[in-house]
PDB file of C-alpha atoms in Angstrom:
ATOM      1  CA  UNK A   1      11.847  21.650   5.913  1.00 59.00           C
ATOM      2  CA  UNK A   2       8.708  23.781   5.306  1.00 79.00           C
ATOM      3  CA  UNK A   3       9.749  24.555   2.201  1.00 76.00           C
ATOM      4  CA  UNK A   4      10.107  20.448   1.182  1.00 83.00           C
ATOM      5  CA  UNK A   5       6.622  20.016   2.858  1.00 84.00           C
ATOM      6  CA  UNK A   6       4.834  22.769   0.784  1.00 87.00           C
ATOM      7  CA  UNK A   7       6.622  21.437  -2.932  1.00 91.00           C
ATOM      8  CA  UNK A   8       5.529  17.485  -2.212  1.00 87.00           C
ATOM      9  CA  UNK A   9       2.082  18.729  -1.289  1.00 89.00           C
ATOM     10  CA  UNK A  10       2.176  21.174  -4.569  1.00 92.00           C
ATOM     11  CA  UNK A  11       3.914  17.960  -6.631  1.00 91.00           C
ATOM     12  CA  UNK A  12       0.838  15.769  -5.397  1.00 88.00           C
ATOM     13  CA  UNK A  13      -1.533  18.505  -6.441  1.00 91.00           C
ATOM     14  CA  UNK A  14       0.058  18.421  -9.894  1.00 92.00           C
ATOM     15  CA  UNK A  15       0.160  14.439 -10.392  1.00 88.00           C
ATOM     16  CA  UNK A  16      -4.466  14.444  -9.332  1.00 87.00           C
ATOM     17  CA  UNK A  17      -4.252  17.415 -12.116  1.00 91.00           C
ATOM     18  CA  UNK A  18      -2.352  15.312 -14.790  1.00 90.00           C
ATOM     19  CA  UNK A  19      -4.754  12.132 -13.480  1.00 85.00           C
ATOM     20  CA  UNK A  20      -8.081  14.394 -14.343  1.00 90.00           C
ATOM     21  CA  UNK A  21      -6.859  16.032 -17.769  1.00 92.00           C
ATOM     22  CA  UNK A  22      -6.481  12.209 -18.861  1.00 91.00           C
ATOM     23  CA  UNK A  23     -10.206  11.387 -17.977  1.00 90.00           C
ATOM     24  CA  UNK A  24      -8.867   9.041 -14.931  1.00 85.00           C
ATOM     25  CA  UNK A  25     -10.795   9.640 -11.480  1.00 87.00           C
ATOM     26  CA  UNK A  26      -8.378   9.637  -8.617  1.00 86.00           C
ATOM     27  CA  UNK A  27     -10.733   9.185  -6.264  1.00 88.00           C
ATOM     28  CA  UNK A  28     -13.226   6.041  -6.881  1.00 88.00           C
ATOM     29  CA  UNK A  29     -16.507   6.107  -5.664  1.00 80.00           C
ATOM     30  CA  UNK A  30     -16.799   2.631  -4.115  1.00 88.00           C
ATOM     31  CA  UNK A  31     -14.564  -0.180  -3.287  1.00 94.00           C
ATOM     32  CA  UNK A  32     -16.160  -2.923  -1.700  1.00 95.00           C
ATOM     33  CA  UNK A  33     -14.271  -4.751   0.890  1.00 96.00           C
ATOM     34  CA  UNK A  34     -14.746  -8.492   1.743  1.00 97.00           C
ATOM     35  CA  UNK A  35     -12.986  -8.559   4.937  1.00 97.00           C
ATOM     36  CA  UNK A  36     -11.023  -5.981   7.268  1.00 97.00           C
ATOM     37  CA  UNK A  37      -7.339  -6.278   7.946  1.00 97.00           C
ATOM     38  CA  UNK A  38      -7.590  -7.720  11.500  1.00 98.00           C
ATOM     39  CA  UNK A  39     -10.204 -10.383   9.876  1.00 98.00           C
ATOM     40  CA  UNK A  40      -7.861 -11.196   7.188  1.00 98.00           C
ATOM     41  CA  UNK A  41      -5.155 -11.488  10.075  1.00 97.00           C
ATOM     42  CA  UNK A  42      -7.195 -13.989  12.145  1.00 97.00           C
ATOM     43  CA  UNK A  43      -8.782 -16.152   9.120  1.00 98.00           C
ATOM     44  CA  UNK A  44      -4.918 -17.015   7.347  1.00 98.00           C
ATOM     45  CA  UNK A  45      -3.013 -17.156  10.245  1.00 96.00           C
ATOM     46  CA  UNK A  46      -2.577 -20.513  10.280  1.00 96.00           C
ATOM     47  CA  UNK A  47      -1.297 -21.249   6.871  1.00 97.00           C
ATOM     48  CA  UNK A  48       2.145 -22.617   6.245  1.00 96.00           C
ATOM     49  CA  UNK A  49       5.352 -20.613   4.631  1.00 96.00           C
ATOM     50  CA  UNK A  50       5.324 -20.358   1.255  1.00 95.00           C
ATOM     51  CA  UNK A  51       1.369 -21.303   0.837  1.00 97.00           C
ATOM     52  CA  UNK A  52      -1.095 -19.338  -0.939  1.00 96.00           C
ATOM     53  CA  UNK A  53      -4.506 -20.037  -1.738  1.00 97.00           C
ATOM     54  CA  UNK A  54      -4.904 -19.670  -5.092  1.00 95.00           C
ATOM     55  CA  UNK A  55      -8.613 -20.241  -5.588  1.00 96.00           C
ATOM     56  CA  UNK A  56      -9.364 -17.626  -2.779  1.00 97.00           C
ATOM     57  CA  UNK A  57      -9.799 -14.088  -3.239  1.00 97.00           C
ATOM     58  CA  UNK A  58     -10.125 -11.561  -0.691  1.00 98.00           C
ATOM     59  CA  UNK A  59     -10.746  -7.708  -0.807  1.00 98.00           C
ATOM     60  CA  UNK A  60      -8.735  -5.267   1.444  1.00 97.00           C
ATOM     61  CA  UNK A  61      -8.438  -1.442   2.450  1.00 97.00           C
ATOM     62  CA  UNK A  62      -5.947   0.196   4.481  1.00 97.00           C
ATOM     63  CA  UNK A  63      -3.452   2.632   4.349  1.00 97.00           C
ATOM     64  CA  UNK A  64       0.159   2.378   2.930  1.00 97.00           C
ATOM     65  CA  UNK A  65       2.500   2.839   5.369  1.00 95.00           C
ATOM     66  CA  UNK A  66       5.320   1.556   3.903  1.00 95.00           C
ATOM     67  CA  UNK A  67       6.474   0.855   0.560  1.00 95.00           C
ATOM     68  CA  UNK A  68      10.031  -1.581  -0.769  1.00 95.00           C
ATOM     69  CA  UNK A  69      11.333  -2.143  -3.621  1.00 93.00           C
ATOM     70  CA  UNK A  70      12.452  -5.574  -4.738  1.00 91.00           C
ATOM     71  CA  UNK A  71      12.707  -5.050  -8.440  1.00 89.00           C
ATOM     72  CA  UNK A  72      10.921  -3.234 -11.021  1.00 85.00           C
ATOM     73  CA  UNK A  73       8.624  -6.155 -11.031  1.00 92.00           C
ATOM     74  CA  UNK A  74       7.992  -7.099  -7.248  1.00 95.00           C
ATOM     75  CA  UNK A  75       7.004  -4.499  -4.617  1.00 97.00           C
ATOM     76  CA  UNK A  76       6.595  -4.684  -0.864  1.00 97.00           C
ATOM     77  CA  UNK A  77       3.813  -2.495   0.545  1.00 98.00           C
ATOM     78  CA  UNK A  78       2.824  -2.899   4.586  1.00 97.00           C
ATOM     79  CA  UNK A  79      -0.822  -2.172   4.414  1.00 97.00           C
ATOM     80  CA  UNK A  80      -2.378  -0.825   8.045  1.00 97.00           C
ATOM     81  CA  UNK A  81      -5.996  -0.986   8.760  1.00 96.00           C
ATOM     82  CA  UNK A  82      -7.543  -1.112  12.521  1.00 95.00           C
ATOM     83  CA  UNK A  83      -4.234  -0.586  14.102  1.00 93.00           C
ATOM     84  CA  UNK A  84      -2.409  -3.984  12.672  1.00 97.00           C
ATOM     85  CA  UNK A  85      -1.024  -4.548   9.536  1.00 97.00           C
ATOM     86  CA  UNK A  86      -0.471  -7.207   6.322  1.00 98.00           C
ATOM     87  CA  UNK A  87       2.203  -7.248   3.786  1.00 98.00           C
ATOM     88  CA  UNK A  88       1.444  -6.691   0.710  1.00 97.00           C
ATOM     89  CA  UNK A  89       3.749  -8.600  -2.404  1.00 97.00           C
ATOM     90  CA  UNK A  90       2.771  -6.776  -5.534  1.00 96.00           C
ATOM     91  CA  UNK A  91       3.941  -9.334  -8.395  1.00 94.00           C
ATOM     92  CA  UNK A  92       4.152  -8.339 -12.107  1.00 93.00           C
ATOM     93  CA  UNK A  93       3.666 -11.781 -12.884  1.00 90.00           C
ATOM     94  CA  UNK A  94       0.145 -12.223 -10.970  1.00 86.00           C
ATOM     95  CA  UNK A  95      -1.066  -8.491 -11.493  1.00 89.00           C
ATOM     96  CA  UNK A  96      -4.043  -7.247 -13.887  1.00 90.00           C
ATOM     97  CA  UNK A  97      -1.810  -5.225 -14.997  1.00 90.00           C
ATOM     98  CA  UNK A  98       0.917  -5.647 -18.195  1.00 90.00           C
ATOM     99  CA  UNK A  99       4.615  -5.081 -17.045  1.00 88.00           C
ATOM    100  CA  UNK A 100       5.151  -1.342 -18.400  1.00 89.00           C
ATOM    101  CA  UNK A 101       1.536  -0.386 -16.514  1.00 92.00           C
ATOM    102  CA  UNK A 102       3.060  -1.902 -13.627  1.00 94.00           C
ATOM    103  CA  UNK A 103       5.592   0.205 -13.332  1.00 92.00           C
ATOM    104  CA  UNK A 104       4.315   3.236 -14.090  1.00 89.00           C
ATOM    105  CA  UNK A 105       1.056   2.421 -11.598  1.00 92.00           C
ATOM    106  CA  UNK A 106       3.192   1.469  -8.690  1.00 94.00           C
ATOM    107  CA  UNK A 107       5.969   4.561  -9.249  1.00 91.00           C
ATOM    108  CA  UNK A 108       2.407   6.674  -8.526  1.00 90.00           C
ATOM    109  CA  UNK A 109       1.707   4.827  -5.579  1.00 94.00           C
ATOM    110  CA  UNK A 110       2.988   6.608  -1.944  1.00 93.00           C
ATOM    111  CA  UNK A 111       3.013   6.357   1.443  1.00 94.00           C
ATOM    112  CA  UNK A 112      -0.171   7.052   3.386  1.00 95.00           C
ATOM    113  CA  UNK A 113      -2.497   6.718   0.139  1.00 95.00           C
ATOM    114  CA  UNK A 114      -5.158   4.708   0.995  1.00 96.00           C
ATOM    115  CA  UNK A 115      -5.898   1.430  -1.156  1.00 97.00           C
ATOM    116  CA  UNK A 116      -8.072  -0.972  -2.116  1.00 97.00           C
ATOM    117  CA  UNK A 117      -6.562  -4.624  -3.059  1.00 97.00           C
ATOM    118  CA  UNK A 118      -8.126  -8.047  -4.110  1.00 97.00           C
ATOM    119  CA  UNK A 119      -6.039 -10.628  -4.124  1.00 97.00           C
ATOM    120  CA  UNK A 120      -4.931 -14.252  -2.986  1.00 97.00           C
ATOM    121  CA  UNK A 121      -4.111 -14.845   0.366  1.00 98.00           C
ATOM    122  CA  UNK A 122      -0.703 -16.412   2.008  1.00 97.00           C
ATOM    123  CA  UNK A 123       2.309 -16.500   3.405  1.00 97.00           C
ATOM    124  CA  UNK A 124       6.242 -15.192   2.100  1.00 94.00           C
ATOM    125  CA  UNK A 125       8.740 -17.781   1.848  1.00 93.00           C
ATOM    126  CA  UNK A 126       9.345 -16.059   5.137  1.00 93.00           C
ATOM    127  CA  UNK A 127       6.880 -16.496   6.894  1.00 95.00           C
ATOM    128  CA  UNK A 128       5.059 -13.489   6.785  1.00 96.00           C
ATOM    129  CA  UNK A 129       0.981 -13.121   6.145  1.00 97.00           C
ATOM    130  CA  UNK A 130       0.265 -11.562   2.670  1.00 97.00           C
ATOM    131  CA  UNK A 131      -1.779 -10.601   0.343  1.00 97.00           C
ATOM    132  CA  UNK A 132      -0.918 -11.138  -3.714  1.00 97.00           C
ATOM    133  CA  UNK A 133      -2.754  -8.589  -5.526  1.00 96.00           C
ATOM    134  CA  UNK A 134      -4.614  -8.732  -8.778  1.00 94.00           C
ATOM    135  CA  UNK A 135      -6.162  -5.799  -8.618  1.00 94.00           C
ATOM    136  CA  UNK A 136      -4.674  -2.789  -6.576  1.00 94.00           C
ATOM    137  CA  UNK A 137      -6.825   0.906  -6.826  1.00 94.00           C
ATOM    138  CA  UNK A 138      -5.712   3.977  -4.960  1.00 94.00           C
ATOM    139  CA  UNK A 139      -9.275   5.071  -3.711  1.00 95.00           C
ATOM    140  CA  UNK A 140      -7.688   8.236  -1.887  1.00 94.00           C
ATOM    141  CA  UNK A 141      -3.953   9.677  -2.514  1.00 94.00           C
ATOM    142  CA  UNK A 142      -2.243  11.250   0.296  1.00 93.00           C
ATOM    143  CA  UNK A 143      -1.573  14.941  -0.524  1.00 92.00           C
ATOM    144  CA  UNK A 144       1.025  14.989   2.162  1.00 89.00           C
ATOM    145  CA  UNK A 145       3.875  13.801   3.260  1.00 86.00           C
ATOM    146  CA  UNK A 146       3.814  10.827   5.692  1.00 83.00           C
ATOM    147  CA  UNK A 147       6.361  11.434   8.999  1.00 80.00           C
ATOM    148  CA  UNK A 148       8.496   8.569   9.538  1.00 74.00           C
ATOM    149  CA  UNK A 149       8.088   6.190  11.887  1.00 59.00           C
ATOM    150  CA  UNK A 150       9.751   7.026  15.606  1.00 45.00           C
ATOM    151  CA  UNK A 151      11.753   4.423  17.416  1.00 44.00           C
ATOM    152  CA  UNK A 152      10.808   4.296  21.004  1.00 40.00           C
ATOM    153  CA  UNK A 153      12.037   8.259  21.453  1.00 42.00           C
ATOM    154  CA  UNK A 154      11.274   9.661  24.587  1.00 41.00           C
ATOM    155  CA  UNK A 155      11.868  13.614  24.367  1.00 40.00           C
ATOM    156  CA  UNK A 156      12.245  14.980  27.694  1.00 42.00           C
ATOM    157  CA  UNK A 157      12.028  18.851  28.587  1.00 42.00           C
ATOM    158  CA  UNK A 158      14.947  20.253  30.661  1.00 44.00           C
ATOM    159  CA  UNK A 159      14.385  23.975  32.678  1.00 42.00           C
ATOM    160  CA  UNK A 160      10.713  23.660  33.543  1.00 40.00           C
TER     161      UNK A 160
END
């Protein structure tokens, strides 16, 4: 297991060097934030499924925690800042971005980096509070690998 930690951290190392040789910074100076996660949470609770409010923009930071795949051109990221979280629905169709920069951006982007994302707010089809980015910087990439979540484990020591 060591050995797995030590070549992701060394892999990680070697995607920031490929990043700098191509004159890209991967660590932005400033992102300004318009409104923390728990803010966010509060503010759009309310709306209905399936709404977004497309004249609204908001500006969030947080750390990945989790990242799904829909297609190549719709991603599922749970963003964490403060303790709570948002969903994140990275779109092709709304992003910056054209769809082979898409791809490649979000292929770079992995658990625990932490992000900075503008973008309209609403709800899934599902229900669930999200944000739909426009604009989506990694201000800080995690060098190593994130632990996976633990379901309600209780480890218990026998002898003592």
């Amino acid at each position: 297991m060591c050995f797995l930690l030590q070549q992701y951290y060394e892999n990680r190392l070697k995607t920031l060097d490929v990043l700098k040789a191509g004159g890209a910074n991967p660590y932005p100076h400033k992102f300004l934030a318009s409104i923390s996660v728990p803010g966010y949470i509060e503010k759009y609770k309310g709306l209905n499924e399936g709404e977004k409010l497309a004249d609204v923009t908001e500006c969030l930071a947080g750390r990945i925690m989790n990242k799904r795949t829909s297609s190549s051109k719709l991603l599922f990221y749970d963003l964490y800042g403060d303790g709570v979280k948002v969903q994140v629905m990275a779109d092709a169709r709304t992003s910056e971005l054209e769809d082979t920069e898409f791809s490649s951006f979000h292929s770079g982007v992995k658990r625990g980096d932490i992000v900075g994302i503008c973008g309209i707010p609403g709800k899934s089809n599902r229900g669930e509070l999200s944000v739909f980015p426009r604009k989506f910087v990694v201000l800080s990439p995690c060098l190593h690998m994130m632990p996976r979540q633990v379901r309600s484990r209780i480890c218990l020591k026998v002898g003592s």
